[in-house]
JSON list of C-alpha atoms in Angstrom, two decimals:
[
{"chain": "E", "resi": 207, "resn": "UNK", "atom": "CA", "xyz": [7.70, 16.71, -7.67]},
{"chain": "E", "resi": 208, "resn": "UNK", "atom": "CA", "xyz": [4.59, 14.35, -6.77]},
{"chain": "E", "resi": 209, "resn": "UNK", "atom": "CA", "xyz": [5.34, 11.07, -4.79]},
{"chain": "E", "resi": 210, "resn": "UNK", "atom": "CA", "xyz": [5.70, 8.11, -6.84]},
{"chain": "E", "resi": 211, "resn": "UNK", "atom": "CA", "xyz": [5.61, 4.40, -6.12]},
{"chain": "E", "resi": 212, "resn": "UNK", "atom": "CA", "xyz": [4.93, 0.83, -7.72]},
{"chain": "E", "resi": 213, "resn": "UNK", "atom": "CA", "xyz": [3.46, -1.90, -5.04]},
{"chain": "E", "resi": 214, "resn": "UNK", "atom": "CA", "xyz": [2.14, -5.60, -5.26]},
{"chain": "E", "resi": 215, "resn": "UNK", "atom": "CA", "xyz": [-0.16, -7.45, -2.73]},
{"chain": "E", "resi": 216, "resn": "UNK", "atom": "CA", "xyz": [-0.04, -11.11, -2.77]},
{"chain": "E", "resi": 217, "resn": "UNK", "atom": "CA", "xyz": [0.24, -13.91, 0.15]},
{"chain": "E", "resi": 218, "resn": "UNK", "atom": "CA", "xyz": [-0.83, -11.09, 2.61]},
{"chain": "E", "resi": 219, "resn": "UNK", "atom": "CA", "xyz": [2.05, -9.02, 1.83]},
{"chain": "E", "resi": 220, "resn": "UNK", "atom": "CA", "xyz": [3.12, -6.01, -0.23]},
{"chain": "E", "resi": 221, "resn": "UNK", "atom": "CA", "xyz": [6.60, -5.80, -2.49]},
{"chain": "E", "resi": 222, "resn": "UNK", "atom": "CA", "xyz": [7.86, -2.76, -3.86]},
{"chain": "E", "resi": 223, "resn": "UNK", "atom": "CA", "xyz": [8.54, -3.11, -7.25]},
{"chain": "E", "resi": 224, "resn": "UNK", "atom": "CA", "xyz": [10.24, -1.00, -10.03]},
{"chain": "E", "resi": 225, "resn": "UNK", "atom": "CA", "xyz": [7.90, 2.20, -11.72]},
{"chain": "E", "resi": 226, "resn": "UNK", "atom": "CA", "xyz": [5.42, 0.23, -13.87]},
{"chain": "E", "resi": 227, "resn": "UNK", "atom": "CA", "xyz": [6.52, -3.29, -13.18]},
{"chain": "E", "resi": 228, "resn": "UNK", "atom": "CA", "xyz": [3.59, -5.58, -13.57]},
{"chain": "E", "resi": 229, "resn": "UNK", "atom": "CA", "xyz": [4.51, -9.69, -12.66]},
{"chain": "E", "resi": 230, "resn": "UNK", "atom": "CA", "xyz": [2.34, -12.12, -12.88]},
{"chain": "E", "resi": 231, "resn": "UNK", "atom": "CA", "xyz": [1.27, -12.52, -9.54]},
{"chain": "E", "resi": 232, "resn": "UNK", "atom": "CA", "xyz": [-0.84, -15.14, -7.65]},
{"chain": "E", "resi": 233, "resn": "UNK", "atom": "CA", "xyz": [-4.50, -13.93, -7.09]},
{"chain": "E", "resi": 234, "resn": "UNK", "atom": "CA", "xyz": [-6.08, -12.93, -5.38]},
{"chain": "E", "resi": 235, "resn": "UNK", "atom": "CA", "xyz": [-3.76, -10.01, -5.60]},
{"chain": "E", "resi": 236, "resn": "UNK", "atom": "CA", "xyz": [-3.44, -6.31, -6.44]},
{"chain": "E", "resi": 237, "resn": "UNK", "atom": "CA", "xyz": [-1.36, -4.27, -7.76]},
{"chain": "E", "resi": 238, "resn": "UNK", "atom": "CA", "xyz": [-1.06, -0.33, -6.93]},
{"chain": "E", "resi": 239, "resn": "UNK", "atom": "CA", "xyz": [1.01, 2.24, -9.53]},
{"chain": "E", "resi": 240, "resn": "UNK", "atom": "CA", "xyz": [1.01, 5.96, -8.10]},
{"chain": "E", "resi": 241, "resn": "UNK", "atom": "CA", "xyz": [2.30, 8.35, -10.74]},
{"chain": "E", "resi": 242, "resn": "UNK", "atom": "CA", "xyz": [2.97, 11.74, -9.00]},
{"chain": "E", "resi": 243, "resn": "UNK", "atom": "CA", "xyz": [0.51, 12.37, -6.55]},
{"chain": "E", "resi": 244, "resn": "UNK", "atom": "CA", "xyz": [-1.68, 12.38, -8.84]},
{"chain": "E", "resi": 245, "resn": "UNK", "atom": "CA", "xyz": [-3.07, 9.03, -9.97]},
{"chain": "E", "resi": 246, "resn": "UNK", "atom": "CA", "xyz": [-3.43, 5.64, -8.33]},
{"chain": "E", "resi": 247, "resn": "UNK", "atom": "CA", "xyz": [-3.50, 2.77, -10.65]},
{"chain": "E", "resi": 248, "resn": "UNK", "atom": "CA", "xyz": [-5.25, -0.39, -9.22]},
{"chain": "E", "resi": 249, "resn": "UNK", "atom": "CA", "xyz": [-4.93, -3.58, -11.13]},
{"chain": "E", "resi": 250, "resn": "UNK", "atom": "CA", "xyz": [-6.58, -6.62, -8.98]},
{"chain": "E", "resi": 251, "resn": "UNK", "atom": "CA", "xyz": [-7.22, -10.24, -10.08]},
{"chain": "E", "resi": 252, "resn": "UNK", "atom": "CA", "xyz": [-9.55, -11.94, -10.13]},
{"chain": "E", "resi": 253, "resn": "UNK", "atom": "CA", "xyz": [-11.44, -9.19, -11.86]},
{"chain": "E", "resi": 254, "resn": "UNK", "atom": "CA", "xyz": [-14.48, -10.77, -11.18]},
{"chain": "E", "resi": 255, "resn": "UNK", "atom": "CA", "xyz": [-17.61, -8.38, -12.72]},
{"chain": "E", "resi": 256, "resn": "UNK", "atom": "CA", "xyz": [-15.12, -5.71, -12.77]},
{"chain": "E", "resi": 257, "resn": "UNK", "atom": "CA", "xyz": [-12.14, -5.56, -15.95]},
{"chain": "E", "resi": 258, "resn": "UNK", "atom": "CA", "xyz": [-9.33, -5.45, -13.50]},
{"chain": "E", "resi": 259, "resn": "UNK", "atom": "CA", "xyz": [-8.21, -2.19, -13.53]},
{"chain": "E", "resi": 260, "resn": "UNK", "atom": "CA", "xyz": [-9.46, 0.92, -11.43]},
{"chain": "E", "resi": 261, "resn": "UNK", "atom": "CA", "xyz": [-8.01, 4.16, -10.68]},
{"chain": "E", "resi": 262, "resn": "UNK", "atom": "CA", "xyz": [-7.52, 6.84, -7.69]},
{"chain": "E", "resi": 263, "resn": "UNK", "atom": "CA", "xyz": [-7.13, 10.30, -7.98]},
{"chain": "E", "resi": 264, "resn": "UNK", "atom": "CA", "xyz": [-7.44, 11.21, -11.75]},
{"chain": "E", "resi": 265, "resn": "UNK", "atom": "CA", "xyz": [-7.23, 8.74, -14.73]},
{"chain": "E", "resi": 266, "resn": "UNK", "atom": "CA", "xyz": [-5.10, 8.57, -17.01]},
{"chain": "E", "resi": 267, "resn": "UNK", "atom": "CA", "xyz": [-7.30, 9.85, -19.91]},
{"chain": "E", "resi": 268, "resn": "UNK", "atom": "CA", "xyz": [-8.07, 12.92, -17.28]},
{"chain": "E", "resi": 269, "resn": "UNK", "atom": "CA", "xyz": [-4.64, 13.71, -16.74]},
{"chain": "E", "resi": 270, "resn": "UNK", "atom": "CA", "xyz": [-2.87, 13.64, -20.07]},
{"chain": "E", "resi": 271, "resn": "UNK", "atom": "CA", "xyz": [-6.01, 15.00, -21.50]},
{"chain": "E", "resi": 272, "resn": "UNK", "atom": "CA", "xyz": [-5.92, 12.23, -23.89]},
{"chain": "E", "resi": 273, "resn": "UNK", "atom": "CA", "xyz": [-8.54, 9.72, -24.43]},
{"chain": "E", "resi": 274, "resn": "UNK", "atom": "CA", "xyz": [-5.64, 7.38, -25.41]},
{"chain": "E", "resi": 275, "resn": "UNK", "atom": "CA", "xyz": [-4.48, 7.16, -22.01]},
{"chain": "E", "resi": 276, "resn": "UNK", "atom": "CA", "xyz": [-6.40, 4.48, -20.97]},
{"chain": "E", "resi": 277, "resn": "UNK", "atom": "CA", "xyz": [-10.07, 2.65, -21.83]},
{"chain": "E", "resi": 278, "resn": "UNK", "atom": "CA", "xyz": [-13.39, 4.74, -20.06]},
{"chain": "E", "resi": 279, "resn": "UNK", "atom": "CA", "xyz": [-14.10, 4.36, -17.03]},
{"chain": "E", "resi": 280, "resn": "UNK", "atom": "CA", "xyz": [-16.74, 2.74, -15.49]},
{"chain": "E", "resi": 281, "resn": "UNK", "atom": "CA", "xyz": [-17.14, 3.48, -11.51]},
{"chain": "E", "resi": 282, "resn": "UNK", "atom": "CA", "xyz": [-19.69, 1.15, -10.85]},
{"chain": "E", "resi": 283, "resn": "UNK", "atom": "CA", "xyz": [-18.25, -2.08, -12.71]},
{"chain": "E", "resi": 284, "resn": "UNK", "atom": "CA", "xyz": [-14.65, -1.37, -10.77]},
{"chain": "E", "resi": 285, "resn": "UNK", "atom": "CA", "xyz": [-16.66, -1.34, -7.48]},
{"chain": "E", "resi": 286, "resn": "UNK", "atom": "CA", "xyz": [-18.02, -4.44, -7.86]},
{"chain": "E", "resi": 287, "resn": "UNK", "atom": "CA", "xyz": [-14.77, -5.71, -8.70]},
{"chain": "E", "resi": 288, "resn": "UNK", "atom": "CA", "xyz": [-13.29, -4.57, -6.52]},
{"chain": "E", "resi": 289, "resn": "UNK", "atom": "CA", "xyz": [-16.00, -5.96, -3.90]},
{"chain": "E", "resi": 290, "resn": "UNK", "atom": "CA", "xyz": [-15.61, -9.19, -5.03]},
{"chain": "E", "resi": 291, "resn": "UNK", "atom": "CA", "xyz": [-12.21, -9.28, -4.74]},
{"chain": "E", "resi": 292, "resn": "UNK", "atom": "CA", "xyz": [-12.59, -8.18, -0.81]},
{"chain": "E", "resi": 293, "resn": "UNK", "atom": "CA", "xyz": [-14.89, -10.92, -0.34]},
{"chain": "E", "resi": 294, "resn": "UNK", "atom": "CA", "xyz": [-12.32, -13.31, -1.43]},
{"chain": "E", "resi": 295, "resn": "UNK", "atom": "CA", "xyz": [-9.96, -12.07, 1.19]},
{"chain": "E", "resi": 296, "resn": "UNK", "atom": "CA", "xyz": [-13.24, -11.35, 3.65]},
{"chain": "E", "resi": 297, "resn": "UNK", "atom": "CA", "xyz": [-15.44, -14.93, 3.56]},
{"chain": "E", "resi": 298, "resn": "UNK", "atom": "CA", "xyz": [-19.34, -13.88, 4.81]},
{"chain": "E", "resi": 299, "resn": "UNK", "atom": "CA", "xyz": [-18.58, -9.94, 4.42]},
{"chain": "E", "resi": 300, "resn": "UNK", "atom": "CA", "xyz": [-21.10, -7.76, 2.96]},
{"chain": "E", "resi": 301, "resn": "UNK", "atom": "CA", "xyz": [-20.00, -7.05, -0.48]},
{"chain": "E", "resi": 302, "resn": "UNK", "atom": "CA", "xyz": [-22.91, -4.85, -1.48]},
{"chain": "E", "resi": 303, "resn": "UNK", "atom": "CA", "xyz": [-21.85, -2.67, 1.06]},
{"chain": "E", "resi": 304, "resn": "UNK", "atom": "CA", "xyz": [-18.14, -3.05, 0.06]},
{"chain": "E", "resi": 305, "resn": "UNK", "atom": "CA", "xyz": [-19.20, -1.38, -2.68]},
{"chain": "E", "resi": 306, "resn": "UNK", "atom": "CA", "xyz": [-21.08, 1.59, -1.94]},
{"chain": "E", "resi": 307, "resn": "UNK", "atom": "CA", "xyz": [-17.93, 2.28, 0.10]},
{"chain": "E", "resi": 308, "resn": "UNK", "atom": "CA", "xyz": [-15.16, 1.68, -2.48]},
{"chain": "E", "resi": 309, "resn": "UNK", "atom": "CA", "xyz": [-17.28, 3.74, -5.35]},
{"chain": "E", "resi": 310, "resn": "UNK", "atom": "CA", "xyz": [-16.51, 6.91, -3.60]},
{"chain": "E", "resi": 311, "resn": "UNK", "atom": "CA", "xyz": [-12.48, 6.41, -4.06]},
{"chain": "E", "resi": 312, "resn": "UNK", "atom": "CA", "xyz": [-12.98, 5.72, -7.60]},
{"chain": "E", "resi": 313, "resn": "UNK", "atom": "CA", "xyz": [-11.64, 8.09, -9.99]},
{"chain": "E", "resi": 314, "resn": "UNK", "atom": "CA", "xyz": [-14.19, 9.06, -13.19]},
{"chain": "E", "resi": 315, "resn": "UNK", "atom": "CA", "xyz": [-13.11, 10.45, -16.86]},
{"chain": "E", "resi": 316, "resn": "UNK", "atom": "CA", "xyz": [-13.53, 14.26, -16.41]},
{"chain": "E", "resi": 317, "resn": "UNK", "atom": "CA", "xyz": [-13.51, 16.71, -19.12]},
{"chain": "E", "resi": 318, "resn": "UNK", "atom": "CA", "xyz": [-9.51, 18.71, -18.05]},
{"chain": "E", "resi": 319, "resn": "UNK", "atom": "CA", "xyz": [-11.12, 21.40, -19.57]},
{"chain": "E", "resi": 320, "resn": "UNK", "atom": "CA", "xyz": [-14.00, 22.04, -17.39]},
{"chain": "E", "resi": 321, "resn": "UNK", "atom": "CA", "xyz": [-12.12, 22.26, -14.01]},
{"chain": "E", "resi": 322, "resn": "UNK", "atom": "CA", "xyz": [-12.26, 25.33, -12.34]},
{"chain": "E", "resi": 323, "resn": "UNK", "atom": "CA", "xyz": [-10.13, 26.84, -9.72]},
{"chain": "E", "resi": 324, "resn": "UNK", "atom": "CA", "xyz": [-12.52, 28.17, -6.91]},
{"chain": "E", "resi": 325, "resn": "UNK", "atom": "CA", "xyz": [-10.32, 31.15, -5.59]},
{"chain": "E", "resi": 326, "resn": "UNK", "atom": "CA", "xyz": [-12.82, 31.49, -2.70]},
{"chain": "E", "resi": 327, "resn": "UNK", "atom": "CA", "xyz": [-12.16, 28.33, -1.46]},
{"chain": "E", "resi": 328, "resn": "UNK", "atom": "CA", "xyz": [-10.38, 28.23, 1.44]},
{"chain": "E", "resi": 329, "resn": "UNK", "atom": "CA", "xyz": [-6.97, 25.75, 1.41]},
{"chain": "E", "resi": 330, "resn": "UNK", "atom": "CA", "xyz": [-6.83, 24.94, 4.94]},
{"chain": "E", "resi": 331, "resn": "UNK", "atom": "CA", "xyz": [-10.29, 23.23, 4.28]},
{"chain": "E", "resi": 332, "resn": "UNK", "atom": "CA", "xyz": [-9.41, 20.80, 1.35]},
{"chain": "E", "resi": 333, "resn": "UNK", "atom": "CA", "xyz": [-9.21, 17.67, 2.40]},
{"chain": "E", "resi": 334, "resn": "UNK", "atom": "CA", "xyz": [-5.70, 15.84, 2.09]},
{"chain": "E", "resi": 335, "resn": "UNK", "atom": "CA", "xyz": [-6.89, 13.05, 0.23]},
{"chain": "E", "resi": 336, "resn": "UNK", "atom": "CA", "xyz": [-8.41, 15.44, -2.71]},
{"chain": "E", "resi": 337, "resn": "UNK", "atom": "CA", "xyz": [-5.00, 16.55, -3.15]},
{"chain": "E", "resi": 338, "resn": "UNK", "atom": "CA", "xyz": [-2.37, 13.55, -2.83]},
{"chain": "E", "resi": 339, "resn": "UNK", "atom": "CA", "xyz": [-3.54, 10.56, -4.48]},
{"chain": "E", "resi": 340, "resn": "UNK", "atom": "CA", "xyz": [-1.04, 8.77, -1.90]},
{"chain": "E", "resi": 341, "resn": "UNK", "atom": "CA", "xyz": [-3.67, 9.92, 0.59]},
{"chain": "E", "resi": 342, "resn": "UNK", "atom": "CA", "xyz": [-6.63, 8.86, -0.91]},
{"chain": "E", "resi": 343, "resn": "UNK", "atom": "CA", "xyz": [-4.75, 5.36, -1.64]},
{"chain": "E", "resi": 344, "resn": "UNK", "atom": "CA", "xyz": [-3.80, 4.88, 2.10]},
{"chain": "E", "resi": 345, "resn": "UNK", "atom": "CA", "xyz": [-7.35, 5.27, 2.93]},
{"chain": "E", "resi": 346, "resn": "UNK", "atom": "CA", "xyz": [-8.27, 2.98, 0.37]},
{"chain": "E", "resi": 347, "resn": "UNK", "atom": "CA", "xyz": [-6.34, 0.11, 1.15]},
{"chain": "E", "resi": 348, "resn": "UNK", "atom": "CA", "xyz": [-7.77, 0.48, 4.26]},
{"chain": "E", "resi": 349, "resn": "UNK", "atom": "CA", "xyz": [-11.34, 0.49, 3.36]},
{"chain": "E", "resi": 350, "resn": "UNK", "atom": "CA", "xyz": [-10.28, -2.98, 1.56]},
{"chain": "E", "resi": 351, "resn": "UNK", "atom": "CA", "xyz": [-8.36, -4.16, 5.25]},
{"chain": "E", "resi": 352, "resn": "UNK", "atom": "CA", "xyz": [-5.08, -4.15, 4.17]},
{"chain": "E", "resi": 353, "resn": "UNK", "atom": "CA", "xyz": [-2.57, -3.24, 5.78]},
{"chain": "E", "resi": 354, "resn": "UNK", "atom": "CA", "xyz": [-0.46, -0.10, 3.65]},
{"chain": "E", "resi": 355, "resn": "UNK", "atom": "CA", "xyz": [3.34, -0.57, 2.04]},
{"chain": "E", "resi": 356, "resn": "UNK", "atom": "CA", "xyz": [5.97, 0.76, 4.42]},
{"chain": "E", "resi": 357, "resn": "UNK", "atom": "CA", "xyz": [6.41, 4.12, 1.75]},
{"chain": "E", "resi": 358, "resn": "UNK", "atom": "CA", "xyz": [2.84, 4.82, 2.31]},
{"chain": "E", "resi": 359, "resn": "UNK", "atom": "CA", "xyz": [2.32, 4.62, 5.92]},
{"chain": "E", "resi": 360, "resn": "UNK", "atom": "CA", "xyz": [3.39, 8.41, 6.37]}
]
């Protein structure tokens, strides 16, 4: 069984909330869902040029294979969300650069069907955060200076 874990950032803090819970909050602030190791859900506000809502890991559409699960992604408009958000919290920093870096945690729509086990790849050499989305989100809360809920910090 994956890890699993619902967490809100506002004031400069994080609350742990129950699986799915969604408050209003006061913005800026951002909201992390993480559905068994597997996918990160990142709702932030103000959106800014970004709809709000990101993911880590897989998305939802990827993972159920159903293109129900949640609207397309769109990488590129999340990251410069998600930039301006940080620039809220980070007055003078270099969101363009913000950016670039946050795109590469950003989870895309894949086809389920076209992944392929490489059997010659060796374990040992995967990187963590390519397996546990909890990894990947630790890292990416602190790419956006944040400081990571208690559950997390392992």
């Amino acid at each position: 069984m994956g890890f699993f874990g619902t967490y809100a950032f506002e004031h400069g803090s994080w609350k742990t909330l129950s699986e799915g819970e969604l408050p209003s909050l006061a913005e800026p602030s951002l909201w992390i869902d993480i559905h068994d190791s597997d996918i990160t859900s990142v709702v932030y506000t103000p959106a800014g040029p970004g709809s709000g809502v990101a993911y880590l890991g897989l998305t939802p559409r990827t993972y159920f294979e159903n293109p129900n699960a949640s609207d397309p992604t769109d990488t590129l408009r999340e990251a410069a969300g998600l930039a301006a958000w940080w620039g809220l919290l980070n007055s003078g920093g270099d969101v363009p650069a913000k950016q670039a870096e946050l795109l590469a945690y950003l989870a895309e729509d894949e086809d389920p069907e076209a992944f392929e086990w490489d059997e010659s790849e060796d374990v040992d050499e995967i990187d963590d955060g390519e397996v546990f989305v909890e990894v990947k989100t630790r890292r990416f809360l602190a790419a956006l200076g944040l400081p990571v809920p208690t559950e997390l910090s392992g």
